[in-house]
mmCIF file of C-alpha atoms in Angstrom:
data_model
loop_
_atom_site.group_PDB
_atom_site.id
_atom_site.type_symbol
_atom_site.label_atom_id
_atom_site.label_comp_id
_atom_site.label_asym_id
_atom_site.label_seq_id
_atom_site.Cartn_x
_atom_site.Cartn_y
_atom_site.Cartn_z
ATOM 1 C CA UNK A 22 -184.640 6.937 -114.265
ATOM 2 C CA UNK A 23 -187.255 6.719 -117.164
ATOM 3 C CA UNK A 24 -188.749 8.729 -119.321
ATOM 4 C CA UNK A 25 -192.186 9.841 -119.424
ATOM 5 C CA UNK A 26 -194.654 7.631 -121.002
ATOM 6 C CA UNK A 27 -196.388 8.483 -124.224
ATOM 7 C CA UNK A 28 -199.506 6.363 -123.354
ATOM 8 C CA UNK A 29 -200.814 7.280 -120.418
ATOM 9 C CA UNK A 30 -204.612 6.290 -119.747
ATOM 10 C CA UNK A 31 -206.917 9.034 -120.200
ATOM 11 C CA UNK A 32 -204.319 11.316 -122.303
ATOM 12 C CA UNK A 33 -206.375 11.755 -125.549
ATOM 13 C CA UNK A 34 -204.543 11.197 -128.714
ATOM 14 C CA UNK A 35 -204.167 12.987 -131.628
ATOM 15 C CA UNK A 36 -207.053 12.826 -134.133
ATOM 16 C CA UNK A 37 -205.106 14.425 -137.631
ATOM 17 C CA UNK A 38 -208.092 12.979 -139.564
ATOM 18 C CA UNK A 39 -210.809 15.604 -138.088
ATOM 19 C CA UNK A 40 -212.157 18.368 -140.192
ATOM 20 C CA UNK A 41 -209.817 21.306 -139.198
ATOM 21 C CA UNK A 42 -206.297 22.170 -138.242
ATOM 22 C CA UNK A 43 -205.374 24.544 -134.489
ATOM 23 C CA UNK A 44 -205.000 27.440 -134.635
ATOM 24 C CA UNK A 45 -201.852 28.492 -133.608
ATOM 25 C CA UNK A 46 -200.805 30.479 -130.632
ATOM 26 C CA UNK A 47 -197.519 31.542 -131.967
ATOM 27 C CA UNK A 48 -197.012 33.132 -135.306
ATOM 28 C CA UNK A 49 -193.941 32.570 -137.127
ATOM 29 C CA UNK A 50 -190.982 34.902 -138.200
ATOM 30 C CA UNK A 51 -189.124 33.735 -140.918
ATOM 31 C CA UNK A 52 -185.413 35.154 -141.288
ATOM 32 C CA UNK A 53 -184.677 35.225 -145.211
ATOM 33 C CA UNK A 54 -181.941 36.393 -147.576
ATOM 34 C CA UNK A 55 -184.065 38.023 -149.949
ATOM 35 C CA UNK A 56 -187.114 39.126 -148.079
ATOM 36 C CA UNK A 57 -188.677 41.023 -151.468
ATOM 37 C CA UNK A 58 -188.072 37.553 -153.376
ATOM 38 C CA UNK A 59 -189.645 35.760 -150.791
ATOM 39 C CA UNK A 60 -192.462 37.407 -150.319
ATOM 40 C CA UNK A 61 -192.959 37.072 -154.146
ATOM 41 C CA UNK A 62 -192.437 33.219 -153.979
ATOM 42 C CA UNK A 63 -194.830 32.873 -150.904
ATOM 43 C CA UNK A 64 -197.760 35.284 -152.579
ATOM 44 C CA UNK A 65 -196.933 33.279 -156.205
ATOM 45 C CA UNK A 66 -196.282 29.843 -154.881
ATOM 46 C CA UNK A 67 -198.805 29.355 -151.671
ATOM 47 C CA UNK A 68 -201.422 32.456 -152.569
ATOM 48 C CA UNK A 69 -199.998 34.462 -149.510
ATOM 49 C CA UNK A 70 -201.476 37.693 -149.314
ATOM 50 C CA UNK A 71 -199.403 40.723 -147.871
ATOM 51 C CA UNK A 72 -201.080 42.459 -145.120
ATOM 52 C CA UNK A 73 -199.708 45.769 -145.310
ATOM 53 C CA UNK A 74 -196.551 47.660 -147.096
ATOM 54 C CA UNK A 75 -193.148 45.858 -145.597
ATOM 55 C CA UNK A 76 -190.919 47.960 -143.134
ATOM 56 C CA UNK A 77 -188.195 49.176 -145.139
ATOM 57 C CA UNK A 78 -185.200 50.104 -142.951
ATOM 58 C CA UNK A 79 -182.843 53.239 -143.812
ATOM 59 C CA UNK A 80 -180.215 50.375 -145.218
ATOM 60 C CA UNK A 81 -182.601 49.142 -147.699
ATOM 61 C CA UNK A 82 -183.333 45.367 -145.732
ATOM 62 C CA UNK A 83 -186.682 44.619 -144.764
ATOM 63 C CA UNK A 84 -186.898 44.711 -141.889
ATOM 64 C CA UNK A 85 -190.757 43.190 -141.023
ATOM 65 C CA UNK A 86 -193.635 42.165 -143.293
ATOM 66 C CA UNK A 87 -196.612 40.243 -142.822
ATOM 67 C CA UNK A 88 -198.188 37.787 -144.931
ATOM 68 C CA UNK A 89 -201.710 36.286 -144.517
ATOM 69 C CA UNK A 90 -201.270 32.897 -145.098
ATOM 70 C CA UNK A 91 -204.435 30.200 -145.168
ATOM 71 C CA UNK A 92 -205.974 30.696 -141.754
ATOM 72 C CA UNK A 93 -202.477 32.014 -140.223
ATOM 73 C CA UNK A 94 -200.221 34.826 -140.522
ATOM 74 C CA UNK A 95 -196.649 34.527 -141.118
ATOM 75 C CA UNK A 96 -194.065 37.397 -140.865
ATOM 76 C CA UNK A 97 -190.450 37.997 -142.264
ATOM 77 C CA UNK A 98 -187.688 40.097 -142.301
ATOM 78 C CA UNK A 99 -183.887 40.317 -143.808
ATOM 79 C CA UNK A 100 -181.118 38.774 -142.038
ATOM 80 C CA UNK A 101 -179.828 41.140 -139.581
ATOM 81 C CA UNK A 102 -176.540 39.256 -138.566
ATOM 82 C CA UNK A 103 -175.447 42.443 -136.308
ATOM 83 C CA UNK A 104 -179.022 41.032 -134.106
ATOM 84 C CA UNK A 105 -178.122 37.280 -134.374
ATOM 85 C CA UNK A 106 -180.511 36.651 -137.256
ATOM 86 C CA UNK A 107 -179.675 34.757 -139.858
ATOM 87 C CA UNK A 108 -181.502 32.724 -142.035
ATOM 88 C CA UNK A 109 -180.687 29.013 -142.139
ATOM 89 C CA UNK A 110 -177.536 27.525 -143.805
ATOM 90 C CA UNK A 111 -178.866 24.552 -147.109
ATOM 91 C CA UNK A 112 -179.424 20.944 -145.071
ATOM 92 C CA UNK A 113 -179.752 22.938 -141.294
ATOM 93 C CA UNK A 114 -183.532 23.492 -141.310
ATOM 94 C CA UNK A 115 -184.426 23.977 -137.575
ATOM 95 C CA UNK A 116 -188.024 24.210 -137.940
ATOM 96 C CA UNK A 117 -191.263 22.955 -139.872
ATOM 97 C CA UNK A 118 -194.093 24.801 -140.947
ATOM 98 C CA UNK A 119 -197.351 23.000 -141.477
ATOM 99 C CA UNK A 120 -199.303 24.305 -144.108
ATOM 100 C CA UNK A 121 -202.789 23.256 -144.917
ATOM 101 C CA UNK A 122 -203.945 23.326 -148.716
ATOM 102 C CA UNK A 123 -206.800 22.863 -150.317
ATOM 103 C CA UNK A 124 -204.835 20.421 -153.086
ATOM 104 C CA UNK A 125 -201.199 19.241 -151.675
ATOM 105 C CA UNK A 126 -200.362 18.237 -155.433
ATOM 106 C CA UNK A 127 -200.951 21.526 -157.099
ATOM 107 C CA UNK A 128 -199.221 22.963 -154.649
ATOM 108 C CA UNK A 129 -196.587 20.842 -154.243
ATOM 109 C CA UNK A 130 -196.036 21.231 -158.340
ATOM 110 C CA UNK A 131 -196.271 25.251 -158.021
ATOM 111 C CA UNK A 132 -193.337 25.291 -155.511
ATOM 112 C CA UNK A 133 -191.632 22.641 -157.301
ATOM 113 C CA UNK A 134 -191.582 24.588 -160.494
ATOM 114 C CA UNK A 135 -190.978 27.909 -158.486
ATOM 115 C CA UNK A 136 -187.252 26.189 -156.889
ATOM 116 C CA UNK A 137 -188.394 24.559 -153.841
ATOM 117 C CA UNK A 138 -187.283 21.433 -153.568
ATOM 118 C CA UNK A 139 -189.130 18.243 -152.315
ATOM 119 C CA UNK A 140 -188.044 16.563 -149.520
ATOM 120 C CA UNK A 141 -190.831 14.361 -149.389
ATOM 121 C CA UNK A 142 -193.137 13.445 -151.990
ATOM 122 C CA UNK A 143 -197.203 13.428 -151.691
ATOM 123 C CA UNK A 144 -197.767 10.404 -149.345
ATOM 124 C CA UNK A 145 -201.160 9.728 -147.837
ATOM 125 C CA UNK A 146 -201.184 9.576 -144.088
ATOM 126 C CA UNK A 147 -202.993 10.518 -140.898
ATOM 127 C CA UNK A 148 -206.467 10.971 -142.773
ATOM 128 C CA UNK A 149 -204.290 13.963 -145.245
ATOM 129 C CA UNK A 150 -202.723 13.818 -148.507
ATOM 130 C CA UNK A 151 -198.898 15.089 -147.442
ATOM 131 C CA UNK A 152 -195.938 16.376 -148.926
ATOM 132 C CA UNK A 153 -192.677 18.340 -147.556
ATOM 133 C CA UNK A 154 -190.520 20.664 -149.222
ATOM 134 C CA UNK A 155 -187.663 23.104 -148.938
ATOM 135 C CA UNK A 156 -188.742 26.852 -149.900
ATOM 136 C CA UNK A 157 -185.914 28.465 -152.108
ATOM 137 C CA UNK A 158 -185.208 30.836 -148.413
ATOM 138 C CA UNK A 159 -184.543 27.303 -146.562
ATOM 139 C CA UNK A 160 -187.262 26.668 -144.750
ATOM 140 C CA UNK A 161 -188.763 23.488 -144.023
ATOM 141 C CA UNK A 162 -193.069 23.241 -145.786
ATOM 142 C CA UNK A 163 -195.235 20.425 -144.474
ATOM 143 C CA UNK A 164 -198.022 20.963 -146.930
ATOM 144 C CA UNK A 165 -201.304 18.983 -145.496
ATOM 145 C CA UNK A 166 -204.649 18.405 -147.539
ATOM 146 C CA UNK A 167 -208.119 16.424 -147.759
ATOM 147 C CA UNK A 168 -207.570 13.571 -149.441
ATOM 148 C CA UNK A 169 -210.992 13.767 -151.408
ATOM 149 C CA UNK A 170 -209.368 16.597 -153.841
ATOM 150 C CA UNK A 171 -206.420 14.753 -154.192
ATOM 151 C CA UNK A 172 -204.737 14.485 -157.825
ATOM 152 C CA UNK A 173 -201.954 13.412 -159.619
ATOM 153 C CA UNK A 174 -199.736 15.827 -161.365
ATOM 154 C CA UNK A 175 -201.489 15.493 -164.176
ATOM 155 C CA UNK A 176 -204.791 15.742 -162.738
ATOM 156 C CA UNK A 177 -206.224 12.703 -162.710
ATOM 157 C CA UNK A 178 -207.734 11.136 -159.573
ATOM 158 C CA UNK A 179 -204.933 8.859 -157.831
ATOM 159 C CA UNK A 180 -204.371 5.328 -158.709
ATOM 160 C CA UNK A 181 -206.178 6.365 -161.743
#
């Protein structure tokens, strides 16, 4: 028995070099350690705005917030291990979140300096300029941007 065939005749393919990004159907919910920390490093690091005051359960966790993120939304909350939710162990990453960005460098530099660490350097591929990294929280960031603003660290124009 095979499997199914990636390259079937008439199934369009992917075209990552148009103007926009989906928008998602699904919003994420991020488990964290430190949910007030994070929140900080997602409104400092990626300009994540939060929607409304956090839920602050009568333990002290957080137990939901909401952060406007790009075109997306993205909400949070404390581990609760008593529910089953933890937030991931260092190296077990489960899931990637693509983030578009206006520059993938300066961002990539902000979280850099801010603890996250790179997993992936800025590469250019699929008409984007790409990098990945590892929020301090341990989640997995696919940061994705145009590659006409592109710049180096410094902030000259690549290959410059």
């Amino acid at each position: 028995m095979s499997g199914p065939s990636f390259d079937q005749p008439g199934v369009p393919r992917y075209d990552l070099s148009g103007p926009g990004f989906p928008q998602p159907g699904a919003v994420p919910y991020l488990t964290v350690r430190a949910a007030r920390e994070a929140i900080d490093w997602y409104t400092q690091t990626f300009d994540a705005e939060l929607r409304a005051e956090p839920i602050v359960m009568p333990d002290g966790r957080i137990g939901h917030a909401e952060l406007s993120l790009g075109s997306g939304v993205v909400y949070l909350a404390e581990e609760f291990p008593e529910m089953g939710l933890l937030a991931p162990q260092p190296g077990a990453t489960s899931v990637s979140l693509m983030l578009p960005v206006a520059d993938t460098d300066v961002v990539l530099t902000r979280a850099r300096l801010a603890g996250g660490r790179v997993e992936r350097w800025t590469y250019e591929g699929h008409g984007r300029r790409n990098a990945t990294l590892i929020d301090p929280f341990g989640h997995r960031w696919m940061l994705a941007g145009p590659l006409a603003q592109a710049t180096t660290v410094d902030g000259s124009a690549p290959g410059v």
